[in-house]
């Protein structure tokens, strides 16, 4: 994987072709409606990094955002790819990076506590803590690939803009950008003394919940060439899922963040940025049982012994989706440190960039596996990761030819539950009386230490050539090598105090090589219209499963992505319309699910065969005047597994052919209406946003045909099932958000309301098998916050 230079917007770098006449007709037909959330319009202030700027437009026209998505300075609208940028007040009002889902269509971003699950255009995989499972969407902070444990916090660190590139980014950005990439651009130090302090207080509609924040930054120029920026934040939320019996909460956060960024420009030929960041948070998982997603063969209690009368009556559903059953406090502690050195040298051969990054992250996640007040079983995950990366790039444009050449190296060392040692004081799971493992098998603890290393190497390049003043061809190639190694073993601790091996001590080592590439052809059909077509080959290497599945490796996955599109500005730059048609063809797709392995609940990754994701992206902005702006983003995705290779045991022997990809709504839509007006000494701004997601499945579970019913009441002995699939569908839902601010002189008063109508919905589900209730992630209830900000 490769990093992206500071301040860049993202580009899919794909080949693009589309008939301009048809799309222009569509633009005119939509001109009366069409808003766009992901592009700045007149009067909206983007937060440009040092390598970018915002070009003001005439009153009532679209505003240009100038970025360096392809390593050259250009308008975001000139990039021949599906790229969106979230700017201004929207970034400031996000509580986590997961909020990007309500701002960019076609993106699914769920956080199960501190564990992110991100997808773009129909494919997003579970993140498996402590294993070598790769993210399907790369998240970058100022060019550095963000460790999975820190992704949820990535945008909380003095961010000015967030860029989303849809489609595979493997050529320039590596293995963890399989279906897309998200880049978070931080604010640079100002060259004058300046800063701000921002404080807010609010709450939600349930369980007397409070939330508050205090944030501030100050830039200090130390000389004409040296400046420094300090940033700090303290943010806290009680948690909107709540157990009225124990008083324990979930879906909270408790953050402390500090950052120092230094910029030094000793000459016009050299620029250096040194950034240091410290992150602390407690973001517990906060899953609940609502009864809305029963398993098809359900017994009722996860890991519970159906013969135990207490277990049979323990599961009680609350009055709303935010009622929880937490016998113990839920824990999702994250600690992180990051240091990044970004060097730029202007040479006769072009700009030479060096990006050096170190990250350390430590996570402790603890939750009741059964989610009943009996606390029959508890899971404890401890993950510690160190990662170092170095990237070198040389880029230039000579006449009609532009080029970018690069080398990349990453080393990651991950330890879970003790790493190389068996830590008896910290079991991975604890089983209590009433659970099957305790009552029937006499097992009290399980231990699953693992130690994994990744060494990733890559050489990549991209060449662009202006065939004419209007026609450009850009091609890229990447050769990568990933070497994985590690150690794993697992034990059970018995009630009597003995240790029983579950899986033997095993050393693992494997390597994967891949060649990826892209080709992009774009044609400027008018001064403000580009047609394009692209092809991209994406790859994500294989790896090792974690925990009790540590002896079961999985192979690489790949995607062939095709896209054609049009980017246009019409009606004297009062309407912007971008349209893209895409087709992603997946091979050997890596699918995650829970299964019972050696008597323990285990997350397992296997390769699934072939799948596809096809659809259309529409992104439009209409500036009606200097006061009104409308926005609309819509993504349609038809995704499904087209050929499923039945996996070996212990994976369920079920055929998933024809099943939709998980967390892939067929329709997703974000719309907004913004009104601005000068009032008295200041400016008033009001935005109403509506986001909609159609229904989608959450998990792959199943029971193969011929399996005896597991003691289901009323079923005679010896009766067997036909194939049973448990996909745990989330019904479609819509959420309305309101934002308002009044700015005068150096002051700003602002506020927001999320989920205005307090809609109850389940945003995500974690299934375990076809006989137990799953864990569900409730969507946020009605939530509000009022803030005051002083800038100087």
Short mmCIF file of N, CA and C in Angstrom, two decimals, residues 121-188:
data_model
loop_
_atom_site.label_atom_id
_atom_site.label_comp_id
_atom_site.label_asym_id
_atom_site.label_seq_id
_atom_site.Cartn_x
_atom_site.Cartn_y
_atom_site.Cartn_z
N UNK A 121 -19.27 1.05 -2.46
CA UNK A 121 -19.87 0.47 -3.66
C UNK A 121 -20.13 -1.03 -3.54
N UNK A 122 -20.67 -1.42 -2.40
CA UNK A 122 -21.18 -2.77 -2.34
C UNK A 122 -20.31 -3.81 -1.70
N UNK A 123 -19.14 -3.43 -1.20
CA UNK A 123 -18.34 -4.44 -0.52
C UNK A 123 -17.59 -3.82 0.64
N UNK A 124 -17.82 -4.40 1.83
CA UNK A 124 -17.11 -3.99 3.02
C UNK A 124 -17.00 -5.16 3.96
N UNK A 125 -15.81 -5.49 4.37
CA UNK A 125 -15.58 -6.68 5.18
C UNK A 125 -15.48 -6.34 6.65
N UNK A 126 -15.72 -7.32 7.47
CA UNK A 126 -15.43 -7.17 8.90
C UNK A 126 -13.94 -7.01 9.12
N UNK A 127 -13.58 -6.21 10.11
CA UNK A 127 -12.20 -6.16 10.56
C UNK A 127 -12.03 -7.20 11.65
N UNK A 128 -11.06 -8.08 11.50
CA UNK A 128 -10.82 -9.14 12.47
C UNK A 128 -9.66 -8.72 13.35
N UNK A 129 -9.95 -8.40 14.60
CA UNK A 129 -8.92 -7.92 15.51
C UNK A 129 -7.82 -8.96 15.70
N UNK A 130 -6.57 -8.51 15.55
CA UNK A 130 -5.44 -9.37 15.84
C UNK A 130 -5.06 -10.33 14.74
N UNK A 131 -5.75 -10.30 13.61
CA UNK A 131 -5.36 -11.18 12.52
C UNK A 131 -4.73 -10.35 11.42
N UNK A 132 -4.41 -10.98 10.30
CA UNK A 132 -3.85 -10.26 9.16
C UNK A 132 -4.91 -9.93 8.12
N UNK A 133 -6.17 -9.89 8.53
CA UNK A 133 -7.23 -9.52 7.61
C UNK A 133 -7.04 -8.07 7.18
N UNK A 134 -7.16 -7.81 5.89
CA UNK A 134 -6.93 -6.47 5.37
C UNK A 134 -8.23 -5.68 5.32
N UNK A 135 -8.11 -4.39 5.54
CA UNK A 135 -9.24 -3.50 5.33
C UNK A 135 -9.54 -3.43 3.85
N UNK A 136 -10.81 -3.31 3.49
CA UNK A 136 -11.18 -3.16 2.09
C UNK A 136 -11.11 -1.71 1.63
N UNK A 137 -11.11 -0.78 2.58
CA UNK A 137 -11.02 0.65 2.28
C UNK A 137 -9.86 1.22 3.08
N UNK A 138 -8.86 1.77 2.39
CA UNK A 138 -7.73 2.36 3.07
C UNK A 138 -8.09 3.71 3.66
N UNK A 139 -7.72 3.93 4.91
CA UNK A 139 -7.92 5.23 5.57
C UNK A 139 -6.53 5.82 5.81
N UNK A 140 -6.33 7.06 5.34
CA UNK A 140 -5.04 7.72 5.41
C UNK A 140 -5.17 9.04 6.16
N UNK A 141 -4.16 9.35 6.93
CA UNK A 141 -4.08 10.62 7.64
C UNK A 141 -2.86 11.37 7.14
N UNK A 142 -3.09 12.42 6.35
CA UNK A 142 -1.99 13.21 5.80
C UNK A 142 -0.95 12.34 5.10
N UNK A 143 -1.43 11.34 4.37
CA UNK A 143 -0.53 10.52 3.59
C UNK A 143 -0.15 9.21 4.23
N UNK A 144 -0.34 9.04 5.52
CA UNK A 144 0.09 7.82 6.21
C UNK A 144 -1.11 6.90 6.42
N UNK A 145 -0.92 5.64 6.08
CA UNK A 145 -1.96 4.63 6.27
C UNK A 145 -2.23 4.43 7.76
N UNK A 146 -3.49 4.57 8.17
CA UNK A 146 -3.87 4.57 9.57
C UNK A 146 -4.08 3.13 10.06
N UNK A 147 -3.51 2.80 11.21
CA UNK A 147 -3.70 1.48 11.81
C UNK A 147 -5.17 1.27 12.12
N UNK A 148 -5.69 0.02 11.97
CA UNK A 148 -7.11 -0.22 12.19
C UNK A 148 -7.63 0.27 13.54
N UNK A 149 -6.83 0.15 14.59
CA UNK A 149 -7.28 0.55 15.92
C UNK A 149 -7.51 2.05 16.03
N UNK A 150 -6.92 2.84 15.14
CA UNK A 150 -7.00 4.29 15.22
C UNK A 150 -7.94 4.90 14.19
N UNK A 151 -8.56 4.07 13.35
CA UNK A 151 -9.39 4.58 12.26
C UNK A 151 -10.57 5.40 12.79
N UNK A 152 -11.25 4.92 13.83
CA UNK A 152 -12.44 5.60 14.33
C UNK A 152 -12.11 7.00 14.80
N UNK A 153 -10.87 7.23 15.29
CA UNK A 153 -10.47 8.52 15.82
C UNK A 153 -9.78 9.40 14.79
N UNK A 154 -9.57 8.90 13.59
CA UNK A 154 -8.67 9.57 12.65
C UNK A 154 -9.09 10.99 12.33
N UNK A 155 -10.38 11.26 12.21
CA UNK A 155 -10.80 12.61 11.82
C UNK A 155 -10.94 13.56 13.01
N UNK A 156 -10.66 13.10 14.22
CA UNK A 156 -10.82 13.95 15.40
C UNK A 156 -9.59 14.81 15.64
N UNK A 157 -8.57 14.69 14.80
CA UNK A 157 -7.28 15.32 15.06
C UNK A 157 -7.11 16.52 14.13
N UNK A 158 -7.76 17.66 14.47
CA UNK A 158 -7.53 18.92 13.77
C UNK A 158 -7.68 18.76 12.25
N UNK A 159 -8.79 18.18 11.82
CA UNK A 159 -8.99 17.89 10.40
C UNK A 159 -9.67 19.05 9.70
N UNK A 160 -9.24 19.32 8.47
CA UNK A 160 -9.84 20.37 7.68
C UNK A 160 -10.67 19.88 6.53
N UNK A 161 -10.39 18.69 6.05
CA UNK A 161 -11.13 18.15 4.90
C UNK A 161 -10.97 16.63 4.89
N UNK A 162 -11.99 15.96 4.36
CA UNK A 162 -11.96 14.51 4.18
C UNK A 162 -12.32 14.21 2.74
N UNK A 163 -11.50 13.40 2.10
CA UNK A 163 -11.68 13.06 0.69
C UNK A 163 -11.95 11.57 0.55
N UNK A 164 -12.89 11.24 -0.31
CA UNK A 164 -13.29 9.85 -0.52
C UNK A 164 -13.15 9.52 -1.99
N UNK A 165 -12.35 8.51 -2.30
CA UNK A 165 -12.19 8.02 -3.67
C UNK A 165 -12.87 6.66 -3.77
N UNK A 166 -13.81 6.53 -4.69
CA UNK A 166 -14.56 5.30 -4.86
C UNK A 166 -13.91 4.44 -5.94
N UNK A 167 -13.88 3.14 -5.69
CA UNK A 167 -13.25 2.22 -6.62
C UNK A 167 -11.87 1.84 -6.17
N UNK A 168 -11.31 0.75 -6.70
CA UNK A 168 -10.00 0.25 -6.24
C UNK A 168 -8.90 1.31 -6.41
N UNK A 169 -8.05 1.41 -5.40
CA UNK A 169 -6.92 2.33 -5.41
C UNK A 169 -5.60 1.57 -5.25
N UNK A 170 -5.57 0.33 -5.65
CA UNK A 170 -4.42 -0.53 -5.37
C UNK A 170 -3.16 -0.10 -6.10
N UNK A 171 -3.27 0.55 -7.26
CA UNK A 171 -2.07 0.87 -8.03
C UNK A 171 -1.17 1.84 -7.29
N UNK A 172 -1.73 2.95 -6.81
CA UNK A 172 -0.92 3.95 -6.13
C UNK A 172 -1.01 3.87 -4.62
N UNK A 173 -2.07 3.29 -4.09
CA UNK A 173 -2.28 3.36 -2.65
C UNK A 173 -2.28 2.01 -1.96
N UNK A 174 -2.12 0.93 -2.67
CA UNK A 174 -1.79 -0.31 -2.03
C UNK A 174 -2.92 -1.23 -1.69
N UNK A 175 -2.56 -2.27 -0.94
CA UNK A 175 -3.41 -3.43 -0.71
C UNK A 175 -4.63 -3.12 0.15
N UNK A 176 -4.57 -2.10 0.97
CA UNK A 176 -5.69 -1.82 1.86
C UNK A 176 -6.66 -0.81 1.28
N UNK A 177 -6.57 -0.55 -0.01
CA UNK A 177 -7.53 0.32 -0.70
C UNK A 177 -8.21 -0.48 -1.80
N UNK A 178 -8.70 -1.65 -1.43
CA UNK A 178 -9.22 -2.63 -2.37
C UNK A 178 -10.48 -2.12 -3.08
N UNK A 179 -11.35 -1.42 -2.36
CA UNK A 179 -12.58 -0.90 -2.96
C UNK A 179 -12.68 0.61 -2.88
N UNK A 180 -11.68 1.27 -2.32
CA UNK A 180 -11.72 2.72 -2.23
C UNK A 180 -10.76 3.22 -1.17
N UNK A 181 -10.72 4.53 -1.00
CA UNK A 181 -9.79 5.13 -0.05
C UNK A 181 -10.40 6.39 0.54
N UNK A 182 -10.06 6.65 1.79
CA UNK A 182 -10.47 7.86 2.50
C UNK A 182 -9.21 8.55 2.99
N UNK A 183 -9.07 9.82 2.66
CA UNK A 183 -7.92 10.58 3.10
C UNK A 183 -8.37 11.75 3.96
N UNK A 184 -7.78 11.88 5.13
CA UNK A 184 -8.11 12.95 6.07
C UNK A 184 -6.98 13.96 6.05
N UNK A 185 -7.31 15.21 5.73
CA UNK A 185 -6.32 16.27 5.56
C UNK A 185 -6.33 17.16 6.80
N UNK A 186 -5.19 17.26 7.46
CA UNK A 186 -5.08 18.06 8.67
C UNK A 186 -4.75 19.52 8.34
N UNK A 187 -5.03 20.38 9.30
CA UNK A 187 -4.70 21.79 9.15
C UNK A 187 -3.22 22.02 9.40
N UNK A 188 -2.61 22.84 8.56
CA UNK A 188 -1.22 23.22 8.72
C UNK A 188 -1.10 24.40 9.67
#
